[in-house]
Short mmCIF file of C-alpha atoms in Angstrom, two decimals:
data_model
loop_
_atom_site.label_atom_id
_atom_site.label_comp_id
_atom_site.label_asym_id
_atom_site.label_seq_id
_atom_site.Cartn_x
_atom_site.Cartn_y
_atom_site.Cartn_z
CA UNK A 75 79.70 60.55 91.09
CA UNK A 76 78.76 61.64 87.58
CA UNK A 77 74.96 61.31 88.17
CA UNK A 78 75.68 63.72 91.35
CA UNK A 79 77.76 65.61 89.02
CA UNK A 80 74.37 66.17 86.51
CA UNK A 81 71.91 66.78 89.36
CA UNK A 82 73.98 69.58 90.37
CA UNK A 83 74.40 71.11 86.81
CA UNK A 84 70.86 70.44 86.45
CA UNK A 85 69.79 72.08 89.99
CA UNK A 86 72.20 75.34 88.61
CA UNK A 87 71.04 75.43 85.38
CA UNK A 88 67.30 75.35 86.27
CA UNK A 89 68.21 78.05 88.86
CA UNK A 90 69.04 80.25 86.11
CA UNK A 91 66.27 79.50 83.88
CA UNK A 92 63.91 79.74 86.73
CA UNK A 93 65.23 83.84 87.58
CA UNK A 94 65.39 85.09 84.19
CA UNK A 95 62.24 83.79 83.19
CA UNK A 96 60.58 84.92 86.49
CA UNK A 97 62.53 87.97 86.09
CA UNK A 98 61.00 88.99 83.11
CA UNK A 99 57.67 88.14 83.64
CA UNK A 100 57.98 90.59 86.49
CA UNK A 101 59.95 93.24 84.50
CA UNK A 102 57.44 93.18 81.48
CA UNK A 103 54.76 94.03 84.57
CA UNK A 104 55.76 97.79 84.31
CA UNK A 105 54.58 100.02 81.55
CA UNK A 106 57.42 101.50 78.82
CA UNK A 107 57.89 104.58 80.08
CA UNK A 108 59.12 107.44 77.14
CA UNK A 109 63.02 106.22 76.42
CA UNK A 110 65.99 107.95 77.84
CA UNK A 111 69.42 108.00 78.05
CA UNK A 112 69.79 109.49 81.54
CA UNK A 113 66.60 108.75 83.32
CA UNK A 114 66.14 105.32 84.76
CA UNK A 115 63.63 102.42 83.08
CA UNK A 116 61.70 102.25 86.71
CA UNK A 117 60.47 104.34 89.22
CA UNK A 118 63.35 104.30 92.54
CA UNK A 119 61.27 106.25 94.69
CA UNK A 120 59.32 102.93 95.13
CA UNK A 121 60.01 99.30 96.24
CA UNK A 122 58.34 97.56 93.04
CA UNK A 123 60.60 99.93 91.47
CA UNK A 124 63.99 99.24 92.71
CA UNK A 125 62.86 95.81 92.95
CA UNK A 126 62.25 95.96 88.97
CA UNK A 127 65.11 97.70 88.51
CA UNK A 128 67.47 94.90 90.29
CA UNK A 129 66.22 92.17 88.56
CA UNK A 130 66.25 94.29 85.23
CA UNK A 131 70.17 94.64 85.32
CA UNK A 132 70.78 91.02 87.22
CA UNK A 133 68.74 89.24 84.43
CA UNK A 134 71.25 85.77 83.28
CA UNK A 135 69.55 86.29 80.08
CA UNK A 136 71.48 88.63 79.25
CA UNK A 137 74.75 87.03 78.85
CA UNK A 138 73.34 85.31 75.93
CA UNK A 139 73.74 88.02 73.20
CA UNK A 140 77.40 88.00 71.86
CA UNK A 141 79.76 90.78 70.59
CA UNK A 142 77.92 91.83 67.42
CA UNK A 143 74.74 92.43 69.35
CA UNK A 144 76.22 94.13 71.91
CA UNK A 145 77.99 96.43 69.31
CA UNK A 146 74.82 96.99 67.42
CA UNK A 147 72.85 98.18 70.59
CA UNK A 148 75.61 100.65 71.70
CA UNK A 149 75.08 102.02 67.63
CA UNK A 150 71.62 101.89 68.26
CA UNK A 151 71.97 103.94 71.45
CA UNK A 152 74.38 106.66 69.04
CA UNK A 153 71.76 106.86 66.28
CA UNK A 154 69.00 107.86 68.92
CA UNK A 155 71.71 110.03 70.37
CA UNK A 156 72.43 111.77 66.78
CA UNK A 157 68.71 111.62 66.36
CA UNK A 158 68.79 109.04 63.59
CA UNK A 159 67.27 105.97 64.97
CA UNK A 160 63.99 104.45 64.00
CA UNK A 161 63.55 101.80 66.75
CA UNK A 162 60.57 102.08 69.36
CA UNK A 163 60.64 102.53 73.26
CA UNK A 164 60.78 98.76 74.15
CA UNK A 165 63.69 98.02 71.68
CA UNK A 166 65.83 101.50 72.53
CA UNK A 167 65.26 100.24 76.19
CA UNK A 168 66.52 96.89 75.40
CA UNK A 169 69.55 98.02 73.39
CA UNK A 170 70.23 99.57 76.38
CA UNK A 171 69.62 97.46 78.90
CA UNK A 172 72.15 95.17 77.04
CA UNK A 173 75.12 97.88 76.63
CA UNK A 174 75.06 98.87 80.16
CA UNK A 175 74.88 94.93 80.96
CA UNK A 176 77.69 94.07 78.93
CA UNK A 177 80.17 97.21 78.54
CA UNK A 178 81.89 99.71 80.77
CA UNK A 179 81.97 102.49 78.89
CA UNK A 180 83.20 101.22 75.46
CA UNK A 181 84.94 98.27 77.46
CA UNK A 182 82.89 94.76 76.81
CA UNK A 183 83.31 92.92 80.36
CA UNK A 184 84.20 89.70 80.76
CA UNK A 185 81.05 87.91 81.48
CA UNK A 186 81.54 86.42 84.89
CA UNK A 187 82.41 89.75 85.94
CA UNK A 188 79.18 91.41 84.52
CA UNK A 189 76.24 92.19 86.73
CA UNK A 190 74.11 89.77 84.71
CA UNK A 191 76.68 87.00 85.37
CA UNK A 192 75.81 86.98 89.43
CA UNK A 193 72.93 84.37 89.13
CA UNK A 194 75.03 82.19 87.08
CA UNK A 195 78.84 82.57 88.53
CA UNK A 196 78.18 83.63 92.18
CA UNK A 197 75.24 81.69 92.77
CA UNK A 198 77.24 78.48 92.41
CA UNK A 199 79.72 80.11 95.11
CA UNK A 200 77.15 80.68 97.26
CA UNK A 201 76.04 77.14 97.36
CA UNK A 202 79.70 76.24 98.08
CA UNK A 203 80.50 78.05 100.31
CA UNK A 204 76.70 76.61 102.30
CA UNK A 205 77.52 73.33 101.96
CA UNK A 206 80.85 73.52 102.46
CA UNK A 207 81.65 70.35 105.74
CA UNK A 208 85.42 71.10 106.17
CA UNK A 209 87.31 74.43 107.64
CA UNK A 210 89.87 74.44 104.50
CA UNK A 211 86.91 74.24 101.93
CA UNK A 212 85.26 77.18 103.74
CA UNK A 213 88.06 79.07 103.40
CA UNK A 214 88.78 78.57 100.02
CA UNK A 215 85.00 79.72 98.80
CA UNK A 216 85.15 82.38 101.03
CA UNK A 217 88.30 83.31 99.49
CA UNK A 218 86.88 82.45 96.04
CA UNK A 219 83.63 84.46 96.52
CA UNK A 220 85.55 87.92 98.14
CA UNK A 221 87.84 87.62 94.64
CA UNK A 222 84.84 87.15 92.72
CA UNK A 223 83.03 90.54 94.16
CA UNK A 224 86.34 92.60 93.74
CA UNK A 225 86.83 91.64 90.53
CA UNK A 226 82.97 92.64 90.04
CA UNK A 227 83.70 96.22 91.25
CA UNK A 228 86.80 96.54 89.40
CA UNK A 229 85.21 96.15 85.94
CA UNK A 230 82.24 97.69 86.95
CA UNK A 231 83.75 100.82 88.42
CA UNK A 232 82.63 104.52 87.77
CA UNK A 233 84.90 105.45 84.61
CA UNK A 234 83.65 108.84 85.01
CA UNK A 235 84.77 108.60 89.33
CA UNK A 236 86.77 105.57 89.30
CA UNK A 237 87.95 104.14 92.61
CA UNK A 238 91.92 103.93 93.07
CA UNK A 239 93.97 101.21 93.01
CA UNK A 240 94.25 101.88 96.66
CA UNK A 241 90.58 101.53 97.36
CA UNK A 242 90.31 98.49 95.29
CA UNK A 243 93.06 96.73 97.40
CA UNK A 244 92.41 97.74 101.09
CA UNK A 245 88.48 96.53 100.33
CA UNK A 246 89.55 93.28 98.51
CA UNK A 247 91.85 92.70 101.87
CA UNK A 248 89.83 94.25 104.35
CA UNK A 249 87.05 91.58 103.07
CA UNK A 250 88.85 88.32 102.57
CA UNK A 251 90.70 89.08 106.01
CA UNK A 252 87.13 89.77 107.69
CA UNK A 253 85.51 86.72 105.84
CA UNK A 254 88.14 83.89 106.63
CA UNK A 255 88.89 84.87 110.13
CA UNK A 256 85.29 84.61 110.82
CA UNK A 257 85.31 81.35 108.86
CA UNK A 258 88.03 80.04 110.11
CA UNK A 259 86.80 81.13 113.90
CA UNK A 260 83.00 79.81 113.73
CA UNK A 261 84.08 76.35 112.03
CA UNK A 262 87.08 75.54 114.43
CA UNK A 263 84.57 76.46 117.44
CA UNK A 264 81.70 74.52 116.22
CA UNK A 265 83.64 71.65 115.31
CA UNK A 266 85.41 71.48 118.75
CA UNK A 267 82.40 71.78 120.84
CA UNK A 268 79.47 70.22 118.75
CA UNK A 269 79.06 66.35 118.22
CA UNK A 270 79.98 65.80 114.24
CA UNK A 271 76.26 65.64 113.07
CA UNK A 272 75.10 68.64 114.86
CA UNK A 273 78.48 70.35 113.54
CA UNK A 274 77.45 70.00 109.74
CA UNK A 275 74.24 70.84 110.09
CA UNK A 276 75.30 74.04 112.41
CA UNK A 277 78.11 74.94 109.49
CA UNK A 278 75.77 75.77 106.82
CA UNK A 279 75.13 78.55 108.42
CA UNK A 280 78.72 80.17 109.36
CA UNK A 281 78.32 82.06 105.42
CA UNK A 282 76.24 84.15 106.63
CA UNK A 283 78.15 86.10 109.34
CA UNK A 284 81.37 85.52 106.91
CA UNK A 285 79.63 87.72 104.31
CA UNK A 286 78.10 90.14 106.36
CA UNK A 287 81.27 91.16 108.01
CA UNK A 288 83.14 90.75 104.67
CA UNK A 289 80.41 92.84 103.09
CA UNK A 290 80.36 95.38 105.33
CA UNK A 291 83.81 96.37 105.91
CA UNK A 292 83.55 96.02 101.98
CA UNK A 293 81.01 98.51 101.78
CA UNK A 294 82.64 101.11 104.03
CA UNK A 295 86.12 101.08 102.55
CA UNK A 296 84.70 102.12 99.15
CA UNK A 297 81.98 104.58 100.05
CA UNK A 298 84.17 106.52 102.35
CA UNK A 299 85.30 108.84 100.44
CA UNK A 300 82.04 109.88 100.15
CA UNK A 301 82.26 111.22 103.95
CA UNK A 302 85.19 113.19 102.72
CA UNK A 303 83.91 114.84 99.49
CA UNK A 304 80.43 115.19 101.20
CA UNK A 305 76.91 114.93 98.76
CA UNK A 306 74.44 117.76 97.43
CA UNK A 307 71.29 118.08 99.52
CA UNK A 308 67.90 118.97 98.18
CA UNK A 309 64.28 119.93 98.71
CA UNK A 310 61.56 117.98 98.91
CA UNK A 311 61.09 118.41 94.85
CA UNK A 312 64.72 117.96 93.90
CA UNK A 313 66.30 121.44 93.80
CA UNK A 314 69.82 121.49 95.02
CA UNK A 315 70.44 123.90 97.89
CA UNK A 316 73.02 125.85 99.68
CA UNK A 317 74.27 126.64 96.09
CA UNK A 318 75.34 123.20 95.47
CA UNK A 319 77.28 122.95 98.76
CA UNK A 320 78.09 119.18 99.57
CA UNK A 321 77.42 118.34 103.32
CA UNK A 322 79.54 115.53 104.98
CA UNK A 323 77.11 114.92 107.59
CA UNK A 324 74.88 113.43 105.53
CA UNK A 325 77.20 111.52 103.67
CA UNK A 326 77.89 110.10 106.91
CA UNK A 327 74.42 109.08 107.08
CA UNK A 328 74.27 107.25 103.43
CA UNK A 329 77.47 105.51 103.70
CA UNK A 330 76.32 104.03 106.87
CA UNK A 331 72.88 103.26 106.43
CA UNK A 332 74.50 101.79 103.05
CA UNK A 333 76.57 99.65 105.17
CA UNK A 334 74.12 98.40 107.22
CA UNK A 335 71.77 97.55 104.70
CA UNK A 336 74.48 95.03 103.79
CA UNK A 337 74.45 93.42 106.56
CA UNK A 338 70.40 93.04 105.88
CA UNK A 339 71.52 91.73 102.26
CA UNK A 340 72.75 88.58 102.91
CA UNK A 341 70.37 86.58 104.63
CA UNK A 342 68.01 85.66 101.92
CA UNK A 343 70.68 83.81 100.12
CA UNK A 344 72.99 82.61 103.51
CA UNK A 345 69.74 82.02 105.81
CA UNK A 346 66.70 81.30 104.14
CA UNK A 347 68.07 78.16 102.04
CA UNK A 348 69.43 76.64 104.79
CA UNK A 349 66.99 77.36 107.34
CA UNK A 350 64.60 75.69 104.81
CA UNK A 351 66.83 72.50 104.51
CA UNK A 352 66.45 72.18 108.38
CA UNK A 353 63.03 72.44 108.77
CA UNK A 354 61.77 68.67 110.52
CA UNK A 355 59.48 67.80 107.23
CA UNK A 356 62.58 68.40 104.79
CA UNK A 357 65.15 67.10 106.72
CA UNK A 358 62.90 63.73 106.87
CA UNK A 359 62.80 63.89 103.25
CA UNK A 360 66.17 64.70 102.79
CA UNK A 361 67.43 61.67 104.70
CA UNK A 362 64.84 59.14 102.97
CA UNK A 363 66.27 60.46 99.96
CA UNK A 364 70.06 61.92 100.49
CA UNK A 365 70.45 62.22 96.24
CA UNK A 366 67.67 65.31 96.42
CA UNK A 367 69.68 67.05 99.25
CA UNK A 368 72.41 68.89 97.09
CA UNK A 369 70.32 69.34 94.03
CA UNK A 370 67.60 71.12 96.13
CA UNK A 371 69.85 72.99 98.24
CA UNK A 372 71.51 74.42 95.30
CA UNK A 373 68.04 75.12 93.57
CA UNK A 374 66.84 76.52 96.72
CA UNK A 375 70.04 78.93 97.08
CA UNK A 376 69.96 80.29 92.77
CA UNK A 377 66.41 81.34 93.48
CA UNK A 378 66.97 82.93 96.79
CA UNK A 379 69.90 84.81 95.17
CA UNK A 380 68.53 85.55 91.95
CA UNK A 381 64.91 87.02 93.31
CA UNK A 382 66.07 87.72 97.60
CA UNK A 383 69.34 90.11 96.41
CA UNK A 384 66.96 92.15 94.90
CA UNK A 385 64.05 92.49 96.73
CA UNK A 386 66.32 92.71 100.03
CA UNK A 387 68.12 95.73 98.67
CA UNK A 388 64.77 97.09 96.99
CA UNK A 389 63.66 97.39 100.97
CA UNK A 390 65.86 100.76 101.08
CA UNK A 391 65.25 103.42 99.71
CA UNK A 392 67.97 105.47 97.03
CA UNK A 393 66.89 108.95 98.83
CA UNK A 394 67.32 109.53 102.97
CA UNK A 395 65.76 112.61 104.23
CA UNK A 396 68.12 114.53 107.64
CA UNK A 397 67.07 117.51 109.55
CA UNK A 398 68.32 120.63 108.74
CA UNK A 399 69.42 121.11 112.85
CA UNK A 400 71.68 118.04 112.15
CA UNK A 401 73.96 119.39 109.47
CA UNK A 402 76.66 121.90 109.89
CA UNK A 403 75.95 124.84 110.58
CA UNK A 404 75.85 126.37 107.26
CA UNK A 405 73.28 124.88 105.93
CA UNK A 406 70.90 125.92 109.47
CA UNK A 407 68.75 128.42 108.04
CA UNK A 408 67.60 127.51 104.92
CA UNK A 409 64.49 128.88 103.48
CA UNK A 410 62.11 127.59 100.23
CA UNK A 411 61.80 130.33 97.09
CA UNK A 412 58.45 131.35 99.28
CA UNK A 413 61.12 132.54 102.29
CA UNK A 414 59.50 129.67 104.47
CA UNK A 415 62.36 127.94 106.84
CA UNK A 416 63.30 124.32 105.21
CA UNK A 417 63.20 121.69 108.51
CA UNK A 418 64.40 118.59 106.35
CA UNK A 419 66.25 118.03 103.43
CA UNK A 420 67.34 114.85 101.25
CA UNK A 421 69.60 113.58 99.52
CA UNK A 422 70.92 110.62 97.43
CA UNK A 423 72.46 107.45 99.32
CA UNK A 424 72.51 105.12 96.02
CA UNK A 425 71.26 101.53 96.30
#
């Protein structure tokens, strides 16, 4: 038990090591760009850039600086603020790479909670809830991994916009109550009609409609208001239109092209690992040698999570474009500062 015990801890751990170091070696790719406090570190209008940009503020590393250093980078982010500071591009970009990682406005998060944390405290969860054999162990990791994600949100909220109280609760229910009646559906079924071999190999897969439904539903509950409130449009060069006017229609179109992207989301880390694990050649293996099964499988799942989170939501872009002839009326006739009608407009739909 306690040598199964290590080559899981070992599997996790190398996991880790594996995406930050990866992670940065992709990161330190990109040129410094000229620091600032508002504009982003990489370029969203393209997927190495929201790919960059993912693994930037996922990166496990770090949760290694402590309380000090994460005080002395939000100073360091005030002296360049109050025009004082003396440090260079690369280490104004760190200091703040760090304080957004670690604080919420002047709030240091608890580090499982942390967006830098999701390689080392979900990932784990995610390989639960994988290899999970039984219907009550499924259910308790789904559980486990729809607390995890609220709790996420809640300390990484929008002080400036926060979400209610409300919101928080109807999405935390909305997704355990999606995720473990799928569970509990898919593994009863398959366990009723499927011999008990071809059951457990079947079950590894049942995450991955558990979290896409969970995520989903997740997903729409908080980014409906949106719909409500509506969002700015613009030209093709960024200048707001229609005075400002928000447009609901095309929040409409973000919040659900949002949601579906979730459902997209999920399969590198609740397909790929276990697809891989069921291939003839490592499934040979794999019974030769049943101590490498878990170990890999959990190796297998951190690296899928820690680089396939990213790059899956780097696939879509921050910006939609709608025709003018689909928004409300108010905004048909538009015309550029030359007079010349505007046929489509765009506007921000957020990662």
């Amino acid at each position: 038990m306690a040598g199964r015990v290590a080559g899981l801890m070992a599997a996790v751990g190398a996991g880790i090591v594996t995406v930050g170091a990866g992670g940065h070696m992709i990161t330190s790719s990109f040129p410094t760009p000229k620091f600032s406090l508002k504009e982003k570190r990489f370029d969203l209008s393209t997927f190495g850039g929201r790919f960059a940009f993912m693994i930037y503020h996922t990166d496990p590393f770090s949760l290694v600086p402590r309380e000090t250093e994460i005080k002395a980078a939000q100073q360091a982010l005030v002296d360049y603020q109050n025009g004082t500071s003396t440090l260079s591009d690369e280490e104004l970009w760190a200091a703040r790479k760090l304080k957004e990682s670690a604080m919420n406005e002047d709030t240091i998060v608890p580090e499982p909670f942390r967006m830098s944390g999701y390689v080392p405290f979900n990932g784990p969860v995610c390989v639960a809830m994988i290899v999970s054999k039984s219907t009550p162990t499924l259910l308790f990791w789904n559980w486990v991994n729809q607390s995890q994600n609220a709790l996420v949100n809640y300390f990484n909220r929008n002080a400036s916009s926060p979400m209610t109280n409300e919101t928080l609760a109807m999405s935390y229910g909305g997704a355990v109550g999606a995720a473990l009646t799928i569970a509990y559906g898919l593994s009863t079924g398959i366990k009723r009609n499927f011999a008990p071999a071809q059951a457990a190999r079947i079950m590894t897969f049942v995450a991955l409609p558990t979290c896409i439904a969970a995520s989903c539903l997740n997903c729409y509950i908080v980014r409906r208001p949106e719909i409500v409130t509506g969002v700015p449009i613009t030209d093709s060069e960024g200048n707001i239109l229609a005075g400002g006017r928000k447009s609901n229609i095309a929040a409409g179109y973000g919040v659900n092209a949002t949601v579906a992207s979730r459902a997209f989301l999920q399969f590198p880390t609740f397909f790929l690992p276990p697809a891989f694990m069921a291939l003839p050649p490592v499934a040979a293996m794999v019974a030769a040698n049943p101590a490498i099964g878990l170990p890999l499988s959990t190796f297998l799942t951190m690296i899928c999570f820690g680089f396939g989170l990213p790059a899956a939501i780097a696939v879509f872009p921050t910006e939609l474009d709608v025709k003018v002839s689909d928004l409300e009326p108010e905004f048909h006739g538009l015309v550029d500062q030359d007079g010349k009608p505007i046929e489509t407009v765009y506007f921000y739909k957020g990662l």
